[in-house]
mmCIF file of C-alpha atoms and ligand atoms in Angstrom:
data_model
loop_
_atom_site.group_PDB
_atom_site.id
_atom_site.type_symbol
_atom_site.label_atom_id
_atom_site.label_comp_id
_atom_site.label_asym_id
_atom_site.label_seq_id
_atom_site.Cartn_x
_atom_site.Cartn_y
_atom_site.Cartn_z
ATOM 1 C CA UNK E 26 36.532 131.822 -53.484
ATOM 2 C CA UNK E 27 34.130 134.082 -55.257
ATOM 3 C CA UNK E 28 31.684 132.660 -57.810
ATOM 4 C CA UNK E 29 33.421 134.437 -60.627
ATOM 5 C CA UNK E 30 36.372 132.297 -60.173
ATOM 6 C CA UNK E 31 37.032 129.411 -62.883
ATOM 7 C CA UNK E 32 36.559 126.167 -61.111
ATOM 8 C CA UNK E 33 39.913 124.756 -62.579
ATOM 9 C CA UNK E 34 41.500 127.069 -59.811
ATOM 10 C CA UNK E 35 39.663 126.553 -57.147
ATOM 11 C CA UNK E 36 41.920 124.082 -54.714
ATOM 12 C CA UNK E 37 45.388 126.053 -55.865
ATOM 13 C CA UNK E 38 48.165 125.781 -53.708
ATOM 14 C CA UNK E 39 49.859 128.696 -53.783
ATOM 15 C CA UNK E 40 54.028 128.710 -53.111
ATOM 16 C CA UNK E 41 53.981 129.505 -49.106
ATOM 17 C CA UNK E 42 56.051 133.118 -48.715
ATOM 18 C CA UNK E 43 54.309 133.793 -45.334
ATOM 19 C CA UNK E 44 56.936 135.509 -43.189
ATOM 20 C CA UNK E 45 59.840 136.816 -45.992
ATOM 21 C CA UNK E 46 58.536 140.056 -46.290
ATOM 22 C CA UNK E 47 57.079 142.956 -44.367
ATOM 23 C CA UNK E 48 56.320 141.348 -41.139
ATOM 24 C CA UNK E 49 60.435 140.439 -40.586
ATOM 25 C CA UNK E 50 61.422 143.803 -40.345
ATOM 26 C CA UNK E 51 63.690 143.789 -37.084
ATOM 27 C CA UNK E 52 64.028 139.858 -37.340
ATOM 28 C CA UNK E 53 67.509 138.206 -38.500
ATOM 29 C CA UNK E 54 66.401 136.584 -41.790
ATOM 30 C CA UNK E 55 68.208 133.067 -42.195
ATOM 31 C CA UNK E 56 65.329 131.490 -43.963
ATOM 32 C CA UNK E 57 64.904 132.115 -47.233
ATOM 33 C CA UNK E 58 68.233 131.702 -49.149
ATOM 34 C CA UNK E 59 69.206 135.253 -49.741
ATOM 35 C CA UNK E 60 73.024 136.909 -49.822
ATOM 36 C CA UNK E 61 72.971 139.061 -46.891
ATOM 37 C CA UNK E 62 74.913 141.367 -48.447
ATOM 38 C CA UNK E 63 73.366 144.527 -50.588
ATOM 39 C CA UNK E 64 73.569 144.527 -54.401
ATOM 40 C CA UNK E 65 77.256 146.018 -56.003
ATOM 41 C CA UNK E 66 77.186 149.477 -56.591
ATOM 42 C CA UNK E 67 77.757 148.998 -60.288
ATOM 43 C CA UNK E 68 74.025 147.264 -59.950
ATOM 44 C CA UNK E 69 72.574 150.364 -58.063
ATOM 45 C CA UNK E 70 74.064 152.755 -60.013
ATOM 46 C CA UNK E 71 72.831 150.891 -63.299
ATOM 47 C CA UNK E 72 69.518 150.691 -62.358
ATOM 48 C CA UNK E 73 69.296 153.801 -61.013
ATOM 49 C CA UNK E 74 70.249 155.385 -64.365
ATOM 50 C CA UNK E 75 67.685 153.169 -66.311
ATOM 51 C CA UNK E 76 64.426 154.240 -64.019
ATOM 52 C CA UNK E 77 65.371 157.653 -65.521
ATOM 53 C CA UNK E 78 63.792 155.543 -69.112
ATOM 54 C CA UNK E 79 60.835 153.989 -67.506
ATOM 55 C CA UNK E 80 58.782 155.925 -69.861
ATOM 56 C CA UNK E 81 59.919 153.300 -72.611
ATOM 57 C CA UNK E 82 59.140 149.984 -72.761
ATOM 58 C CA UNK E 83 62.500 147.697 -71.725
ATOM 59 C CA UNK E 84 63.943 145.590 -74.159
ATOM 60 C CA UNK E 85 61.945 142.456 -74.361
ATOM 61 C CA UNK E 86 65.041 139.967 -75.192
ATOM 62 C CA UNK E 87 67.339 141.596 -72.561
ATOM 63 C CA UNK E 88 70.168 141.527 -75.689
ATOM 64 C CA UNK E 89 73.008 143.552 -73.288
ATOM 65 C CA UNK E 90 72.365 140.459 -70.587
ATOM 66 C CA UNK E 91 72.442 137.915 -73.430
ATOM 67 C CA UNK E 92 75.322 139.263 -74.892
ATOM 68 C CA UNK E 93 77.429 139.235 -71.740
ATOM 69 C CA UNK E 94 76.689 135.682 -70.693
ATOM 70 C CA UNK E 95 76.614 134.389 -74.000
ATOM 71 C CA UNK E 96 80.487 135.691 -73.854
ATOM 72 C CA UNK E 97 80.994 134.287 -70.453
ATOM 73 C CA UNK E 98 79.979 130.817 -71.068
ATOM 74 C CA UNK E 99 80.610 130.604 -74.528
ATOM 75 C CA UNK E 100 77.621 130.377 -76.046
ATOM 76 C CA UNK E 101 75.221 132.254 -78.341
ATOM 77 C CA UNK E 102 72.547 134.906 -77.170
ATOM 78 C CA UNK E 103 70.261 132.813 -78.677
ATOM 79 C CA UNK E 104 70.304 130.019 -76.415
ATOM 80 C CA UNK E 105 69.663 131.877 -73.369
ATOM 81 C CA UNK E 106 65.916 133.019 -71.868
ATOM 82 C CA UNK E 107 65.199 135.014 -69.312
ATOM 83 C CA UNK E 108 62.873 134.753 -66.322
ATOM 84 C CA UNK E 109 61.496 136.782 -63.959
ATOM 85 C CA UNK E 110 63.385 134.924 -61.069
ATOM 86 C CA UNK E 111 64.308 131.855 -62.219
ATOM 87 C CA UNK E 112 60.669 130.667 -60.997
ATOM 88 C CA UNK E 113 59.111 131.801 -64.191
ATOM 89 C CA UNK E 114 61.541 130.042 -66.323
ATOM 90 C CA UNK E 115 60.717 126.815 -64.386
ATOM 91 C CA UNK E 116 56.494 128.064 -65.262
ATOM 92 C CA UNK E 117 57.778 127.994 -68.647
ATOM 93 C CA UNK E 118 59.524 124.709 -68.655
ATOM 94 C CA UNK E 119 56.121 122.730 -66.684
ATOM 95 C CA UNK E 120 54.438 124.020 -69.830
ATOM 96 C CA UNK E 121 56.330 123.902 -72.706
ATOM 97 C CA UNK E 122 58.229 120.057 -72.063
ATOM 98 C CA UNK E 123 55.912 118.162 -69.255
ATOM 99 C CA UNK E 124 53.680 116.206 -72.031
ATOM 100 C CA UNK E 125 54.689 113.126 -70.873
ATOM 101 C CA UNK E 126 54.747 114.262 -67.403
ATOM 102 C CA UNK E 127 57.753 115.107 -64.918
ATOM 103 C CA UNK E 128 60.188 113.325 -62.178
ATOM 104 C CA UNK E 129 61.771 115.011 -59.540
ATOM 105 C CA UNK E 130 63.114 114.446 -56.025
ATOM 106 C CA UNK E 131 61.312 113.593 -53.395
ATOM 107 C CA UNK E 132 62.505 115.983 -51.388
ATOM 108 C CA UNK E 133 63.521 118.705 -53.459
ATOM 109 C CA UNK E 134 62.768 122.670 -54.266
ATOM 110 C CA UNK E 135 58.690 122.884 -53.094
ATOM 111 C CA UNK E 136 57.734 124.867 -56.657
ATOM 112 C CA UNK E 137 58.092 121.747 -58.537
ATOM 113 C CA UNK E 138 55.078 119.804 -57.169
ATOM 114 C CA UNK E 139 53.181 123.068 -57.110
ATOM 115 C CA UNK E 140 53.952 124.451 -60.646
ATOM 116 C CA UNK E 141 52.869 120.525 -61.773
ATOM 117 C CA UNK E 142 49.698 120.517 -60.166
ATOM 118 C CA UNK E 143 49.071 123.911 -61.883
ATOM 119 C CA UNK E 144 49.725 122.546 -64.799
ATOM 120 C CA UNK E 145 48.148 119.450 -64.616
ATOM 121 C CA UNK E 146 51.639 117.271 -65.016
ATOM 122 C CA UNK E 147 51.221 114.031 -63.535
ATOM 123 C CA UNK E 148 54.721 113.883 -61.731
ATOM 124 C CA UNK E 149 56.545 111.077 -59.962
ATOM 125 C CA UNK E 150 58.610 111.921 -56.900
ATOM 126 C CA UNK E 151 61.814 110.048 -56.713
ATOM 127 C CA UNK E 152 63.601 108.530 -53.267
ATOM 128 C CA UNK E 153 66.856 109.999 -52.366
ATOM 129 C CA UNK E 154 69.364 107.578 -51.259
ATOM 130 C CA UNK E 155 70.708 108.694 -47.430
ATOM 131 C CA UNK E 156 69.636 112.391 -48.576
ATOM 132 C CA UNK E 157 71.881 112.011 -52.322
ATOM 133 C CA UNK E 158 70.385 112.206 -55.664
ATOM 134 C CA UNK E 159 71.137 108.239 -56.823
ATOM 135 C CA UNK E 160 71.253 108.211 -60.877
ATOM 136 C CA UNK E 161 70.892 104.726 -60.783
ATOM 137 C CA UNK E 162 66.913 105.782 -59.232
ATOM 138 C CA UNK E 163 66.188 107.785 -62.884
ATOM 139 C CA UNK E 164 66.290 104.568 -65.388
ATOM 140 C CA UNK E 165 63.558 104.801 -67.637
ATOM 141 C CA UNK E 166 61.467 107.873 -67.219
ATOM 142 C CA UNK E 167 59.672 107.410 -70.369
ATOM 143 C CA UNK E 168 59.814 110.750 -71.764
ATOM 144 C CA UNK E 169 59.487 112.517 -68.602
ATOM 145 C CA UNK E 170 61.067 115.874 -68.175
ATOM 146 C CA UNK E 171 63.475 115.692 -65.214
ATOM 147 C CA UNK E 172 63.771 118.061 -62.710
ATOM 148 C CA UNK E 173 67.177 117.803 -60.713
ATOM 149 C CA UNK E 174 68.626 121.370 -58.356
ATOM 150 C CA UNK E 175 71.979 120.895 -58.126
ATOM 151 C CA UNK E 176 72.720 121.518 -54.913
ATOM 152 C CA UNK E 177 69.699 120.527 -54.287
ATOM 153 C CA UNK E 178 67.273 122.329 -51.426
ATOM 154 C CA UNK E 179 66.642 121.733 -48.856
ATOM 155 C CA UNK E 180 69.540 119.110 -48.735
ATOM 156 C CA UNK E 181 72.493 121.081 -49.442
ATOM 157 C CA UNK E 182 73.976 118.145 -51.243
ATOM 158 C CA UNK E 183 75.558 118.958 -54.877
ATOM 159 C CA UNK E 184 75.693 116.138 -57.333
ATOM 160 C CA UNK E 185 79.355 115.316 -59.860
ATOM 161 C CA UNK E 186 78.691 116.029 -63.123
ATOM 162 C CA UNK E 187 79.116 112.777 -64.406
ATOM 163 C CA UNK E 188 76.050 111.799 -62.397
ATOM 164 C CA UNK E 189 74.335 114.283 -63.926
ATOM 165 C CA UNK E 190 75.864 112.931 -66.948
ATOM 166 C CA UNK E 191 73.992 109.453 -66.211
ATOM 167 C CA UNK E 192 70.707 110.939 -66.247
ATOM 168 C CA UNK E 193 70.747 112.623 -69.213
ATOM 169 C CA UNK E 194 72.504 109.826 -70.995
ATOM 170 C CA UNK E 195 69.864 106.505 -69.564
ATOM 171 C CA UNK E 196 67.261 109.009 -70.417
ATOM 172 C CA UNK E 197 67.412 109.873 -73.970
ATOM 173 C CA UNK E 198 63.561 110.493 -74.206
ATOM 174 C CA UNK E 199 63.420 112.726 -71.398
ATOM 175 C CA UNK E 200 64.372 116.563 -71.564
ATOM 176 C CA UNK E 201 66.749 117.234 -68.035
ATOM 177 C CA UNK E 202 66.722 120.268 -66.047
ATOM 178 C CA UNK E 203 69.156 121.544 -64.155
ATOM 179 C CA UNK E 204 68.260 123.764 -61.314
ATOM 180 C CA UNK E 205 71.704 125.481 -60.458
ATOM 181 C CA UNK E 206 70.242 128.566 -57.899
ATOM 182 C CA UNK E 207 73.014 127.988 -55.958
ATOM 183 C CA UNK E 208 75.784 126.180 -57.914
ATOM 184 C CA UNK E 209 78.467 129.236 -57.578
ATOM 185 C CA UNK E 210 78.358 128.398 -53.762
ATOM 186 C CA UNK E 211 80.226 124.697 -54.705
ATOM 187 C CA UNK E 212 78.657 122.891 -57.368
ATOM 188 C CA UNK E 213 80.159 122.591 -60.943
ATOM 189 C CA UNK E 214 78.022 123.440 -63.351
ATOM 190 C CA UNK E 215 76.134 121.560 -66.434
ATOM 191 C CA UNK E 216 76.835 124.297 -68.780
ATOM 192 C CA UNK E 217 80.044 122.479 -69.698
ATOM 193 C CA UNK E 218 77.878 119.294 -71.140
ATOM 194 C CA UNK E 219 75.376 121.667 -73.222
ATOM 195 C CA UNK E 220 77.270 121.639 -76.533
ATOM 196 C CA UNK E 221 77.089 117.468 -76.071
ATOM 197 C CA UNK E 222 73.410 117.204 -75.068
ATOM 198 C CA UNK E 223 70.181 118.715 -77.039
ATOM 199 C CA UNK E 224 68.297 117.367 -74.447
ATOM 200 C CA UNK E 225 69.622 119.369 -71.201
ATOM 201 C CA UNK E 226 68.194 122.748 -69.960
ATOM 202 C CA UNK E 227 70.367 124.683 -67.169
ATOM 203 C CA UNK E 228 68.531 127.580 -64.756
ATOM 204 C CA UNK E 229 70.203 130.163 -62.878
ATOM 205 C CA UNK E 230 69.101 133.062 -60.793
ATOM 206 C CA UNK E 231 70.182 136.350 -59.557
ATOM 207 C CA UNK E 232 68.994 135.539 -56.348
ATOM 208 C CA UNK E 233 71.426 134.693 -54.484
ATOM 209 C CA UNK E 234 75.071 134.819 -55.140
ATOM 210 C CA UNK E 235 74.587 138.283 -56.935
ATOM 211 C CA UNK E 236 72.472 139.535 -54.480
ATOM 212 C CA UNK E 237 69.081 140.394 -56.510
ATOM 213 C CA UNK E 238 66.359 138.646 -55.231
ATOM 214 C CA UNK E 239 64.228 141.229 -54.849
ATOM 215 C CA UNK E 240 64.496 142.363 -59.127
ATOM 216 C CA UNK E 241 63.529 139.372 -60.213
ATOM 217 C CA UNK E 242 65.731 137.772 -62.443
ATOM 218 C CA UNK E 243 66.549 134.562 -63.962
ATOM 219 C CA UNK E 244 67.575 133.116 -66.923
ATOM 220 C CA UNK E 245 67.974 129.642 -68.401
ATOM 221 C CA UNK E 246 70.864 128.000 -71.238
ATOM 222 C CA UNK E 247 69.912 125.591 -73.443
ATOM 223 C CA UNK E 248 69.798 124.615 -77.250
ATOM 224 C CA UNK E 249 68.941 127.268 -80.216
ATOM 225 C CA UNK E 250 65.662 125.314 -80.684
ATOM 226 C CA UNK E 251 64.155 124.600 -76.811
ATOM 227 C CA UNK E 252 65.368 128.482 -76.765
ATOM 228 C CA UNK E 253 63.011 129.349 -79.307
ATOM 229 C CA UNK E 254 60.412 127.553 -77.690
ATOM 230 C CA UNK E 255 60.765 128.821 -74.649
ATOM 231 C CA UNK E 256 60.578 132.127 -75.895
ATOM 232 C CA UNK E 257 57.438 131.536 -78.181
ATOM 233 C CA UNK E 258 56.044 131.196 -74.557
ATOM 234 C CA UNK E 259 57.552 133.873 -72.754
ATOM 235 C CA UNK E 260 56.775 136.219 -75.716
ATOM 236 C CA UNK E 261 52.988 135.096 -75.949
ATOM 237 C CA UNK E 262 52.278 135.668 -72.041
ATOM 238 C CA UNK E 263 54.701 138.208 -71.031
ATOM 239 C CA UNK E 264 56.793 139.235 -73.681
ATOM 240 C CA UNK E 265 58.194 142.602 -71.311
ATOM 241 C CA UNK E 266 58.925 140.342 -68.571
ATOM 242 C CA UNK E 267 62.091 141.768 -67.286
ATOM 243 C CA UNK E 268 61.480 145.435 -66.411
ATOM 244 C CA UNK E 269 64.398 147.975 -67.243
ATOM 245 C CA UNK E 270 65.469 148.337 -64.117
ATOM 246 C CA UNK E 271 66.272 144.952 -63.508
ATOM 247 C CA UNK E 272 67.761 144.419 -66.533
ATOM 248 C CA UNK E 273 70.416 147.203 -65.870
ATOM 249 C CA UNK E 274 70.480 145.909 -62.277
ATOM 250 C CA UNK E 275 71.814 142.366 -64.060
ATOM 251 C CA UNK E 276 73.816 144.031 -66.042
ATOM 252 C CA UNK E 277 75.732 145.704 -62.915
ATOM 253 C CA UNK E 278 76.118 142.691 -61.802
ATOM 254 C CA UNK E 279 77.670 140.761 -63.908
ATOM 255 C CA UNK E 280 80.259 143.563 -64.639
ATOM 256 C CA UNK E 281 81.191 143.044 -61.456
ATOM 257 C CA UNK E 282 82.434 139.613 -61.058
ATOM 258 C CA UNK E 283 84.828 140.787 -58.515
ATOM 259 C CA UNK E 284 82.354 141.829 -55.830
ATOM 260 C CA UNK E 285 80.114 138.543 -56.299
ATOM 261 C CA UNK E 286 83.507 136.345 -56.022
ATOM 262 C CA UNK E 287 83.979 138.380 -52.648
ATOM 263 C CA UNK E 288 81.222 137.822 -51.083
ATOM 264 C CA UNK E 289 80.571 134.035 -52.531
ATOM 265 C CA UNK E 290 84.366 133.254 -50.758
ATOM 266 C CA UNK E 291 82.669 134.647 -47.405
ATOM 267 C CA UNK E 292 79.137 132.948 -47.184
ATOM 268 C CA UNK E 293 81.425 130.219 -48.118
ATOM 269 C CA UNK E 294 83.537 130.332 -45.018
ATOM 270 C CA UNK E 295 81.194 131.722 -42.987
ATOM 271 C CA UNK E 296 78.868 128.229 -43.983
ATOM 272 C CA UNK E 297 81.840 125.931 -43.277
ATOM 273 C CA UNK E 298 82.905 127.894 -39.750
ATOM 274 C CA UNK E 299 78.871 127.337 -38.706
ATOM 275 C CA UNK E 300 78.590 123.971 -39.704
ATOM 276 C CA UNK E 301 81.731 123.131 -37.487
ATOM 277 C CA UNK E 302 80.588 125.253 -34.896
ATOM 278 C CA UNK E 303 77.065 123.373 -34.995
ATOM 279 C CA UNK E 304 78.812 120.002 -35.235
ATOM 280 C CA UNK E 305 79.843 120.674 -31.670
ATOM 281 C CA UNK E 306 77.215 121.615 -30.425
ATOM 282 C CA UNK E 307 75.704 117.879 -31.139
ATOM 283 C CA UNK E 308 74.410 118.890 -34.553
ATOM 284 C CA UNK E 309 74.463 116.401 -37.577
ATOM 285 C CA UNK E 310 74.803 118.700 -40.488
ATOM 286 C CA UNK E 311 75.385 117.891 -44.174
ATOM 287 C CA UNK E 312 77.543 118.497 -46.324
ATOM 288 C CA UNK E 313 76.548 122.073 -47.920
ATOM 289 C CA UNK E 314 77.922 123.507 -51.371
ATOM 290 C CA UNK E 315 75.169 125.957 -50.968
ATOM 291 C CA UNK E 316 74.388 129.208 -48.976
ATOM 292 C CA UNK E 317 72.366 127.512 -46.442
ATOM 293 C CA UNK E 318 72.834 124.501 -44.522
ATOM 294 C CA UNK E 319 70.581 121.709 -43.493
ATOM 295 C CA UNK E 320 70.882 120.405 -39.716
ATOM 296 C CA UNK E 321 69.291 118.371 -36.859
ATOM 297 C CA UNK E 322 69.948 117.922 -33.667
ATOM 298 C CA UNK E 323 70.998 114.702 -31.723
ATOM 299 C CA UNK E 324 68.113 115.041 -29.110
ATOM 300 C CA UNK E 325 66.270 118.253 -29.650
ATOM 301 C CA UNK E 326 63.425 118.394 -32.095
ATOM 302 C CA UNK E 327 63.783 120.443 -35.527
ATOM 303 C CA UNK E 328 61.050 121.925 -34.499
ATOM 304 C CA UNK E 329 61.697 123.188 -31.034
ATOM 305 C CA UNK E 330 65.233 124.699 -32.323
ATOM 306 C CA UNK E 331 63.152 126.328 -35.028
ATOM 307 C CA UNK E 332 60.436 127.852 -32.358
ATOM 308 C CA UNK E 333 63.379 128.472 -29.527
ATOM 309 C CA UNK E 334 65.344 130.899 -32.166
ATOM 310 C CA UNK E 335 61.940 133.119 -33.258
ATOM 311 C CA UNK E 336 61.789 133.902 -29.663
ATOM 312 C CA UNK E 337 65.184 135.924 -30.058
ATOM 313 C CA UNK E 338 64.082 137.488 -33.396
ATOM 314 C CA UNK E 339 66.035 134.495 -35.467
ATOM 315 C CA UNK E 340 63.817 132.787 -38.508
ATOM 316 C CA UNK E 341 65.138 129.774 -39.904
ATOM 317 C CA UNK E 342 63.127 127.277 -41.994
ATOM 318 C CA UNK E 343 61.547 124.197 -40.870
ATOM 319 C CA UNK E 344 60.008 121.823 -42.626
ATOM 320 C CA UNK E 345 57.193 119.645 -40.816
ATOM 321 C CA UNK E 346 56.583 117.892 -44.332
ATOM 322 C CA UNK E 347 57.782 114.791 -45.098
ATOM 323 C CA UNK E 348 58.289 113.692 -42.432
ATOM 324 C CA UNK E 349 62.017 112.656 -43.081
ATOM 325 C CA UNK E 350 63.103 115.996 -42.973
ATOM 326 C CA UNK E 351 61.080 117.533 -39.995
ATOM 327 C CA UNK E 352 63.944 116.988 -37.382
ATOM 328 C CA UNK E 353 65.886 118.901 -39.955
ATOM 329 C CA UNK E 354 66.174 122.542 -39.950
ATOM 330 C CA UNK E 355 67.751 125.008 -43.466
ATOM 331 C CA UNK E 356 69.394 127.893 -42.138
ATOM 332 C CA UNK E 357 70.521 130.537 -44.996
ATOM 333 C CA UNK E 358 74.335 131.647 -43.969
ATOM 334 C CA UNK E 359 73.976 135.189 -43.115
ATOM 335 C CA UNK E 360 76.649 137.889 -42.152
ATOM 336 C CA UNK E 361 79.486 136.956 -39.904
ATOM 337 C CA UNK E 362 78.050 139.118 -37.306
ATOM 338 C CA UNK E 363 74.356 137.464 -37.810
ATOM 339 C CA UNK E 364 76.265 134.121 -37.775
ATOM 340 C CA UNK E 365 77.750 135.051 -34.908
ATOM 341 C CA UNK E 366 74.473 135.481 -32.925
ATOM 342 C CA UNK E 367 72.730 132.478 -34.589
ATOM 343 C CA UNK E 368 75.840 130.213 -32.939
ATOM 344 C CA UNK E 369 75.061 131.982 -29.641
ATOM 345 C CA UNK E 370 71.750 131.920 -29.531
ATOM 346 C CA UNK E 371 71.624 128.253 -30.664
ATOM 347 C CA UNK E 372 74.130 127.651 -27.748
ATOM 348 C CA UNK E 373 72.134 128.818 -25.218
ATOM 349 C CA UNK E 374 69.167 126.605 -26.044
ATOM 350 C CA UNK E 375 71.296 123.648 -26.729
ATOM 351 C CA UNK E 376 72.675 123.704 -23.138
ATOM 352 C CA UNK E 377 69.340 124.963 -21.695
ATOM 353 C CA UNK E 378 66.999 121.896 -23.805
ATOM 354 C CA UNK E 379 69.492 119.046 -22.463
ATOM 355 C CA UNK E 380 70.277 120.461 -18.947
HETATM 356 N N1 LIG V 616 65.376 126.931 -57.560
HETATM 357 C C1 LIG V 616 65.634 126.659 -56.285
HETATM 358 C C2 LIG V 616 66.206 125.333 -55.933
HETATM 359 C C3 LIG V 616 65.350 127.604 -55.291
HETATM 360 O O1 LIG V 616 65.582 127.320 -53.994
HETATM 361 C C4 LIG V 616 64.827 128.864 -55.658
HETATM 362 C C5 LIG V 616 64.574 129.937 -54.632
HETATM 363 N N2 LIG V 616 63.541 129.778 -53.786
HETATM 364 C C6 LIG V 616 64.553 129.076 -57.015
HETATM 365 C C7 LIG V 616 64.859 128.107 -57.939
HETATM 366 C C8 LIG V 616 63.890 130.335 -57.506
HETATM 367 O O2 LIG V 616 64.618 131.463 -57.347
HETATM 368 P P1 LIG V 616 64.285 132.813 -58.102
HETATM 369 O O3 LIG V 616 62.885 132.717 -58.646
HETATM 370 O O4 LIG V 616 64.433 133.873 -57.088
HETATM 371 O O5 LIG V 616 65.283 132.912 -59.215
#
């Protein structure tokens, strides 16, 4: 820390990324929730045309994205933000809603606890119930702004919209955020209870069933006015957020519904082949409507599968903290072909660690 730096920041914890970039190069990646597969052509091509404009500021309401899922989820441009990654719309929410502070999962999506210690929210962490969201555990928040992902992470788990439903409605004080990264893997989505509820904000990313994590791009759905305010924020800190690039890149994208349906209908079998394949192989493994899956072993430690697998060049994600979840292992659902060699691998030290 130098002695320049404000003494607000000085015991930060910073989001841990150590290992998802450079230094996996020649590693199979099943750790940090990516699609395996590249971007769709339409998104290359796109973004490829718009670096040709770079010289120009982008466009710093992303109208052509707005406009085009305004139309597919019927709603108006104006109730839709955008992030870069879905991560800064959730910096946006800590600040703009968490007053009266913020409830979340206990074991839920890491950024949470760290964006409310940034901010100074005084959070409460709420138990799961055998690894489920309960709604009957968020009575009387008092104002706090909710933070549900449905699925959640590391869990898997997706929650029915009429539980979702229950939280909103036994917390009319509290604003309720959705969290839906992953909800096109199996999850419905909340966006069918936004014209009911002015007190319900939905985030989505790019990153993962259209295959953009790298560009950096999120966006969130909500009413005309927590819009506004959202953007008052986004527009006084970083009001060119999404760069050109991405925003064509997004645009691609979405224009090509048929190439993210594609590959959504294979990480989805590929996820429900591995988790029977695992369950086989003595694994208990829940129930995913996600891209990853969350497992532990009957006598071998989350830990030790975790280590065993790095050896052949595998990275999956282990958790050590709480300690409820370190027997428990997250492994993103690759190609069928890195499957493939994941099940093998994982075979191998199954038979060799109980031998
Ligand atoms: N929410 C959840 C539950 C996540 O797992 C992630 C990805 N780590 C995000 C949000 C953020 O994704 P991004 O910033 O790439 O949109």
């Amino acid at each position: 820390m130098s002695k320049f730096l404000h003494t607000k920041y000085s015991s930060l914890t910073p989001y841990d990324t150590s290992g998802e970039v450079e230094s996996m190069k020649g590693y199979i990646r099943l750790n940090t929730n990516e699609s395996p597969f590249p971007p769709s052509p339409l998104a290359v091509e796109y973004s490829h045309r718009a670096s040709i404009g770079l010289n120009y500021y982008c466009d710093p309401e992303c109208s052509q994205l707005a406009a085009k899922i305004a139309e597919m989820y019927s709603l108006k441009p104006s109730q839709i933000v955008f992030g870069n990654g879905s991560d800064e719309i959730l910096n946006f929410l800590f600040m703009a809603f968490c007053e009266k502070g913020a409830a979340f999962p206990n074991i839920t999506y890491s950024f949470y606890k760290i964006l409310a210690k940034f901010h100074g929210v005084d959070c409460v962490t709420v138990p799961l119930k055998g690894f489920r969201v309960d709604p009957s555990y968020y009575r009387d928040m008092r104002g706090r702004t909710i933070f549900i992902a449905n699925p959640n992470a590391p869990t898997s788990l997706a929650m029915s919209l009429s539980d979702i439903e229950a939280v909103i409605t036994s917390n009319p004080a509290s604003l309720v955020v959705v969290d839906e990264a992953y909800v096109d893997f199996g999850a419905d989505s909340a966006v069918t209870l936004l014209p009911k509820y002015d007190s319900l904000v939905i985030t989505r990313t790019f990153s993962k069933s259209r295959s953009l994590a790298g560009a950096r791009l999120g966006w969130c759905m909500t009413s005309e006015e927590l819009a506004a305010d959202i953007r008052n924020i986004k527009n006084t800190l970083t009001p060119y957020n999404i760069n050109a690039m991405t925003q064509a890149a997004g645009l691609g994208a979405l224009e090509d519904e048929e190439y993210t349906r594609r590959n959504i209908d294979m990480i989805r079998r590929v996820r429900d082949n591995t988790r029977t394949r695992l369950q086989e192989m003595g694994f208990e493994v829940l129930d995913s409507s996600a891209n990853f899956l969350f497992a532990k072993h009957g006598s071998i430690s989350g830990e030790k599968i975790f280590s065993s697998l790095k050896k052949y060049k595998i990275m999956i994600r282990h958790f050590s903290n709480p300690p409820a979840i370190a027997d428990y292992n997250r492994i993103t659902i690759g190609t069928p072909e890195q499957m493939q060699m994941f099940l093998e691998v994982v075979k191998g030290i199954t038979e060799n660690e109980t031998e």
